[in-house]
Amino acid sequence: MTVSFGSFLSQLSDPALQCVVFLTLCVILVNGWTDAPNAIATAVSTRALPFHTAVRLAAVCNLLGVTVMTAFNASVAESIYTIADFGGDVRGALCALCAALCAIVLWSAAAWVFGIPTSESHALVAGITGAAAARPGGLSNVQGDTWFRVVLGLVVSVILGFLLGRLCGFPAVRDSRRSPAFYRRAQTGGAAAMAFFHGAQDGQKFMGVFLLGVALAQGRRDTETFLVPMWLMVLCALTMALGTSLGGKRIIDTVGHEMVCLDARRGFAADCAGALCLLLCTLCGLPVSTTHTKTAAMLGVGSSVPGHPPDWKIARSIVLTWLLTFPGCGVIGYFMARIFLSFL
């Protein structure tokens, strides 16, 4: 599936496709606003970087992550593109996809109000699943093998992120040769790496949704020649960068101050662990969440040092939100799709 910019513009007169494009860009914007702060949370909380400087750094690295990694390996976008079958009815399929995107925006906005870092990645999967289940065929419209990859990515990213956090945390804390100032400077690179892989992962997912909307408008779903056009990479990257520039200090305060208190050494270790985990998952084509990965890495580093444990009460509330994302956003997507479809 590949779409030239000219053919895309020629289809944009369709109001249903306009709605899908607008909602997809809204979700990308919200993702850059609510997910990206996790990438820079440690650098800001340890005062290695001023908030606004960290936001600008994340915006640039998100852009690079989307374009570079997608050109190299677009398997994450393809996983989202093939996760559900909305049927051959063009109007019904586009309405269901719009319902899924609305569900993501509602769920993410509610989580942001409470300052809880949720995952638009898994809200995306849940919303699409719920909306597809509202179409004729029900849950048989959902591709089980792709869903398995999503669940596998969720489990792997949390466990691997936590273990890598502990592994990186021990030598960083015990390193007496380098000063805290060295680690504060090193955190600039760590935050850049996290933001890069945030773009590589999350930017790909939403490009997959974008292409899905265009394909549904054309009444086709050819996955054998899946190619992401450069114009779409740039559009999604710039939208995510704009969302990142809006900041997200509320979420940074939750994970970077209240959940676990990290100094420069442990903050750098958390960045390294999170970036390494995202790199491995992206190369394997697993759709994972930057939020889950970075939070797990921070908890792993925080638990590696006796006397400075994380606030497990806050951690439990975050994990509970993660667990509720699949059923909660899925149910919202289902009922919104039923409502939207009732107007056809």
Coordinates of C-alpha atoms in Angstrom, one line a residue:
M1 CA 0.0 0.0 0.0
T2 CA 1.5 3.3 -1.1
V3 CA -0.2 6.6 -1.8
S4 CA 1.2 9.5 -3.8
F5 CA 0.6 13.0 -2.5
G6 CA -1.4 13.9 -5.7
S7 CA -3.7 10.9 -5.4
F8 CA -4.2 11.7 -1.7
L9 CA -5.3 15.2 -2.5
S10 CA -7.7 14.0 -5.2
Q11 CA -9.5 11.9 -2.6
L12 CA -9.6 14.6 0.0
S13 CA -12.9 15.9 -1.3
D14 CA -14.6 13.0 0.4
P15 CA -16.0 14.3 3.8
A16 CA -15.6 10.9 5.5
L17 CA -11.9 10.8 4.5
Q18 CA -11.5 14.5 5.7
C19 CA -12.8 13.4 9.1
V20 CA -10.4 10.5 9.3
V21 CA -7.4 12.6 8.3
F22 CA -8.4 15.4 10.8
L23 CA -8.9 12.9 13.7
T24 CA -5.7 11.0 12.9
L25 CA -3.7 14.3 13.0
C26 CA -5.5 15.1 16.3
V27 CA -4.4 11.8 17.8
I28 CA -0.8 12.4 16.6
L29 CA -0.9 15.8 18.2
V30 CA -2.2 14.4 21.5
N31 CA 0.4 11.7 21.4
G32 CA 3.2 14.2 21.0
W33 CA 1.6 16.2 23.9
T34 CA 1.0 13.4 26.4
D35 CA 3.4 10.6 25.4
A36 CA 6.5 12.6 24.5
P37 CA 6.9 14.0 28.0
N38 CA 7.9 10.5 29.2
A39 CA 10.9 10.7 26.9
I40 CA 12.2 13.8 28.6
A41 CA 10.9 13.2 32.1
T42 CA 14.2 12.2 33.7
A43 CA 16.2 14.9 32.1
V44 CA 13.8 17.6 33.3
S45 CA 13.2 16.1 36.8
T46 CA 17.0 15.9 37.5
R47 CA 17.4 19.5 36.1
A48 CA 19.8 18.3 33.5
L49 CA 17.8 20.3 30.9
P50 CA 15.3 23.1 31.4
F51 CA 11.8 22.1 30.5
H52 CA 11.5 24.2 27.3
T53 CA 14.9 23.2 26.0
A54 CA 14.0 19.5 26.6
V55 CA 10.7 20.0 24.7
R56 CA 12.5 21.5 21.7
L57 CA 15.1 18.7 21.8
A58 CA 12.3 16.1 21.9
A59 CA 10.4 17.7 19.0
V60 CA 13.5 17.6 16.7
C61 CA 14.3 14.0 17.7
N62 CA 10.7 12.9 17.2
L63 CA 10.9 14.2 13.7
L64 CA 14.2 12.4 13.0
G65 CA 12.8 9.1 14.6
V66 CA 9.8 9.0 12.4
T67 CA 11.6 9.7 9.1
V68 CA 14.8 7.7 9.7
M69 CA 13.3 4.5 11.3
T70 CA 10.3 4.3 9.0
A71 CA 12.6 4.5 5.9
F72 CA 14.6 1.7 7.4
N73 CA 11.9 -0.5 8.9
A74 CA 8.1 0.1 8.6
S75 CA 7.0 -3.1 10.2
V76 CA 5.4 -1.3 13.2
A77 CA 3.2 0.8 10.9
E78 CA 2.3 -2.4 8.9
S79 CA 1.2 -4.1 12.1
I80 CA -1.3 -1.4 12.9
Y81 CA -2.5 -1.2 9.3
T82 CA -3.4 -4.9 9.3
I83 CA -4.8 -5.3 12.8
A84 CA -8.6 -5.2 11.8
D85 CA -10.9 -5.6 8.9
F86 CA -13.6 -3.0 8.7
G87 CA -15.4 -4.7 5.8
G88 CA -16.0 -3.6 2.2
D89 CA -18.6 -0.9 2.9
V90 CA -16.6 2.3 2.4
R91 CA -18.9 4.6 4.4
G92 CA -19.4 2.1 7.3
A93 CA -15.7 1.4 7.4
L94 CA -14.6 5.1 7.6
C95 CA -17.3 5.8 10.2
A96 CA -16.0 3.0 12.4
L97 CA -12.4 4.2 12.0
C98 CA -13.5 7.8 13.0
A99 CA -15.2 6.3 16.1
A100 CA -12.0 4.5 17.0
L101 CA -10.0 7.8 16.7
C102 CA -12.5 9.7 18.8
A103 CA -12.3 7.1 21.5
I104 CA -8.5 7.5 21.6
V105 CA -8.7 11.3 22.0
L106 CA -11.3 11.0 24.8
W107 CA -9.3 8.4 26.7
S108 CA -6.0 10.2 26.4
A109 CA -7.5 13.6 27.4
A110 CA -9.1 12.0 30.5
A111 CA -5.8 10.5 31.5
W112 CA -4.0 13.8 31.0
V113 CA -6.5 15.6 33.3
F114 CA -5.5 13.3 36.1
G115 CA -1.8 13.5 35.2
I116 CA -1.5 9.8 34.5
P117 CA 0.8 8.7 31.7
T118 CA -1.3 6.5 29.4
S119 CA -0.4 4.9 26.2
E120 CA -2.0 6.2 22.9
S121 CA -0.4 3.2 21.3
H122 CA -2.5 0.7 23.1
A123 CA -5.5 3.1 23.2
L124 CA -5.1 3.0 19.4
V125 CA -5.2 -0.8 19.2
A126 CA -8.1 -1.0 21.7
G127 CA -10.1 1.7 19.9
I128 CA -9.7 0.1 16.5
T129 CA -10.5 -3.3 17.9
G130 CA -13.7 -2.0 19.6
A131 CA -14.8 -0.2 16.4
A132 CA -14.1 -3.1 14.2
A133 CA -16.1 -5.4 16.6
A134 CA -19.1 -3.1 16.0
R135 CA -19.1 -3.9 12.3
P136 CA -20.8 -7.0 10.9
G137 CA -18.7 -10.0 11.9
G138 CA -17.9 -8.8 15.4
L139 CA -14.6 -9.9 16.9
S140 CA -13.9 -12.0 13.8
N141 CA -12.9 -8.8 12.1
V142 CA -9.8 -8.5 14.4
Q143 CA -6.6 -10.2 13.2
G144 CA -5.5 -12.5 16.0
D145 CA -1.9 -12.8 15.0
T146 CA -1.4 -9.0 14.9
W147 CA -3.2 -8.7 18.2
F148 CA -0.8 -11.3 19.7
R149 CA 2.2 -9.2 18.5
V150 CA 0.7 -6.1 20.3
V151 CA 0.1 -8.0 23.6
L152 CA 3.6 -9.6 23.3
G153 CA 5.1 -6.1 22.8
L154 CA 3.3 -4.9 25.9
V155 CA 4.6 -7.7 28.1
V156 CA 8.1 -7.7 26.6
S157 CA 8.5 -3.9 26.8
V158 CA 7.5 -3.7 30.5
I159 CA 9.5 -6.7 31.7
L160 CA 12.6 -5.8 29.5
G161 CA 12.4 -2.1 30.4
F162 CA 12.3 -2.9 34.1
L163 CA 15.2 -5.5 33.9
L164 CA 17.3 -3.2 31.8
G165 CA 16.6 -0.4 34.2
R166 CA 18.0 -2.5 37.1
L167 CA 20.9 -3.6 35.0
C168 CA 21.9 -0.1 34.0
G169 CA 21.1 1.3 37.5
F170 CA 23.7 -0.6 39.5
P171 CA 26.8 0.4 37.6
A172 CA 25.7 4.0 37.2
V173 CA 25.1 4.5 41.0
R174 CA 28.4 2.8 41.9
D175 CA 30.4 4.7 39.3
S176 CA 32.7 7.0 41.4
R177 CA 35.0 8.0 38.6
R178 CA 32.5 10.4 36.9
S179 CA 30.9 13.3 38.6
P180 CA 27.1 14.1 38.7
A181 CA 27.8 16.9 36.3
F182 CA 29.1 14.4 33.7
Y183 CA 25.8 12.5 33.9
R184 CA 23.7 15.6 33.6
R185 CA 25.5 16.4 30.4
A186 CA 25.1 12.8 29.3
Q187 CA 21.3 13.0 29.9
T188 CA 21.0 15.3 26.9
G189 CA 22.0 12.4 24.7
G190 CA 19.8 10.0 26.7
A191 CA 16.7 12.3 26.3
A192 CA 17.5 12.7 22.6
A193 CA 17.7 8.9 22.1
M194 CA 14.4 8.3 24.0
A195 CA 12.6 11.0 21.9
F196 CA 14.1 9.5 18.7
F197 CA 12.6 6.1 19.4
H198 CA 9.4 7.6 20.6
G199 CA 9.0 9.0 17.1
A200 CA 10.2 5.8 15.6
Q201 CA 7.5 3.8 17.4
D202 CA 4.5 6.1 17.8
G203 CA 5.0 7.9 14.5
Q204 CA 4.9 4.6 12.6
K205 CA 1.6 3.5 14.4
F206 CA -0.3 6.6 13.3
M207 CA 1.1 6.5 9.8
G208 CA -0.4 3.0 9.6
V209 CA -3.8 4.4 10.7
F210 CA -3.5 7.2 8.1
L211 CA -2.8 4.8 5.3
L212 CA -5.6 2.6 6.6
G213 CA -8.1 5.5 6.2
V214 CA -6.9 6.2 2.7
A215 CA -7.1 2.6 1.7
L216 CA -10.7 2.3 3.2
A217 CA -11.7 5.3 1.2
Q218 CA -10.4 3.6 -2.0
G219 CA -12.2 0.3 -1.0
R220 CA -9.0 -1.7 -1.0
R221 CA -6.5 -3.2 1.5
D222 CA -3.4 -4.4 -0.3
T223 CA -0.8 -5.2 2.3
E224 CA 1.6 -7.0 -0.1
T225 CA 3.3 -3.7 -1.2
F226 CA 3.2 -1.7 2.0
L227 CA 5.2 1.5 1.6
V228 CA 5.1 4.7 3.6
P229 CA 5.5 7.8 1.4
M230 CA 8.0 10.4 2.5
W231 CA 5.3 13.2 2.5
L232 CA 3.4 11.2 5.1
M233 CA 6.4 10.7 7.3
V234 CA 7.1 14.5 7.3
L235 CA 3.4 15.4 7.9
C236 CA 3.1 13.0 10.9
A237 CA 6.5 14.0 12.3
L238 CA 5.7 17.7 12.2
T239 CA 2.3 17.2 13.8
M240 CA 3.9 15.1 16.6
A241 CA 6.6 17.7 17.0
L242 CA 3.9 20.4 17.4
G243 CA 2.2 18.3 20.1
T244 CA 5.5 17.9 21.8
S245 CA 6.1 21.6 21.8
L246 CA 2.9 22.1 23.8
G247 CA 4.7 20.3 26.6
G248 CA 3.3 18.1 29.2
K249 CA 4.6 19.2 32.6
R250 CA 1.8 17.5 34.5
I251 CA 2.9 14.1 33.4
I252 CA 6.6 14.8 33.9
D253 CA 5.7 15.8 37.5
T254 CA 3.9 12.5 38.0
V255 CA 6.6 10.1 36.7
G256 CA 9.7 12.3 37.3
H257 CA 9.0 13.6 40.8
E258 CA 6.2 11.7 42.5
M259 CA 6.6 8.1 41.3
V260 CA 10.4 7.9 41.6
C261 CA 13.0 10.4 42.5
L262 CA 16.1 10.1 40.3
D263 CA 19.4 11.9 40.4
A264 CA 21.5 12.5 37.3
R265 CA 23.2 9.1 37.4
R266 CA 20.0 7.1 37.7
G267 CA 18.2 9.4 35.3
F268 CA 20.9 8.6 32.6
A269 CA 20.6 4.9 33.4
A270 CA 16.8 5.0 32.9
D271 CA 17.2 6.8 29.5
C272 CA 19.7 4.2 28.3
A273 CA 17.5 1.3 29.4
G274 CA 14.4 2.8 27.8
A275 CA 16.1 3.6 24.6
L276 CA 17.7 0.2 24.3
C277 CA 14.4 -1.5 24.9
L278 CA 12.6 0.6 22.3
L279 CA 15.4 -0.1 19.8
L280 CA 15.2 -3.8 20.2
C281 CA 11.3 -3.9 20.0
T282 CA 11.3 -1.6 16.9
L283 CA 13.8 -3.7 15.1
C284 CA 11.6 -6.8 15.9
G285 CA 8.6 -5.0 14.5
L286 CA 6.8 -5.1 17.9
P287 CA 4.3 -2.2 18.5
V288 CA 5.2 -1.1 22.0
S289 CA 4.5 2.0 24.2
T290 CA 7.1 4.6 25.0
T291 CA 5.1 5.3 28.2
H292 CA 5.2 1.7 29.3
T293 CA 8.9 1.2 28.4
K294 CA 10.2 4.4 30.0
T295 CA 8.1 4.1 33.2
A296 CA 9.2 0.5 33.6
A297 CA 12.9 1.5 33.1
M298 CA 12.5 4.3 35.7
L299 CA 11.0 1.9 38.2
G300 CA 13.8 -0.6 37.5
V301 CA 16.5 2.0 38.1
G302 CA 14.7 3.3 41.2
S303 CA 14.3 -0.1 42.7
S304 CA 18.0 -0.9 42.2
V305 CA 19.2 1.5 44.9
P306 CA 18.4 0.6 48.5
G307 CA 17.0 3.4 50.6
H308 CA 15.4 5.3 47.7
P309 CA 12.5 3.1 46.6
P310 CA 9.8 4.2 44.1
D311 CA 6.4 5.2 45.3
W312 CA 4.7 1.9 44.5
K313 CA 1.3 3.4 45.2
I314 CA 1.6 5.8 42.3
A315 CA 3.2 3.1 40.2
R316 CA 0.2 0.8 40.9
S317 CA -2.3 3.6 39.8
I318 CA -0.3 4.0 36.6
V319 CA -0.3 0.2 35.9
L320 CA -4.0 0.1 36.7
T321 CA -4.6 2.8 34.0
W322 CA -2.6 0.7 31.6
L323 CA -4.7 -2.4 32.3
L324 CA -7.9 -0.4 31.9
T325 CA -6.8 1.0 28.6
F326 CA -7.7 -2.1 26.5
P327 CA -11.2 -2.7 27.9
G328 CA -12.0 1.0 28.5
C329 CA -10.9 2.4 25.2
G330 CA -12.2 -0.7 23.4
V331 CA -15.7 -0.2 24.9
I332 CA -15.7 3.5 24.0
G333 CA -14.7 2.7 20.4
Y334 CA -17.4 0.0 20.2
F335 CA -20.3 2.2 21.4
M336 CA -19.1 5.3 19.4
A337 CA -18.9 3.2 16.3
R338 CA -22.5 1.9 16.9
I339 CA -23.6 5.5 17.3
F340 CA -21.8 6.7 14.2
L341 CA -23.0 3.8 12.2
S342 CA -26.6 4.4 13.2
F343 CA -26.6 7.7 11.3
L344 CA -25.7 6.0 8.0

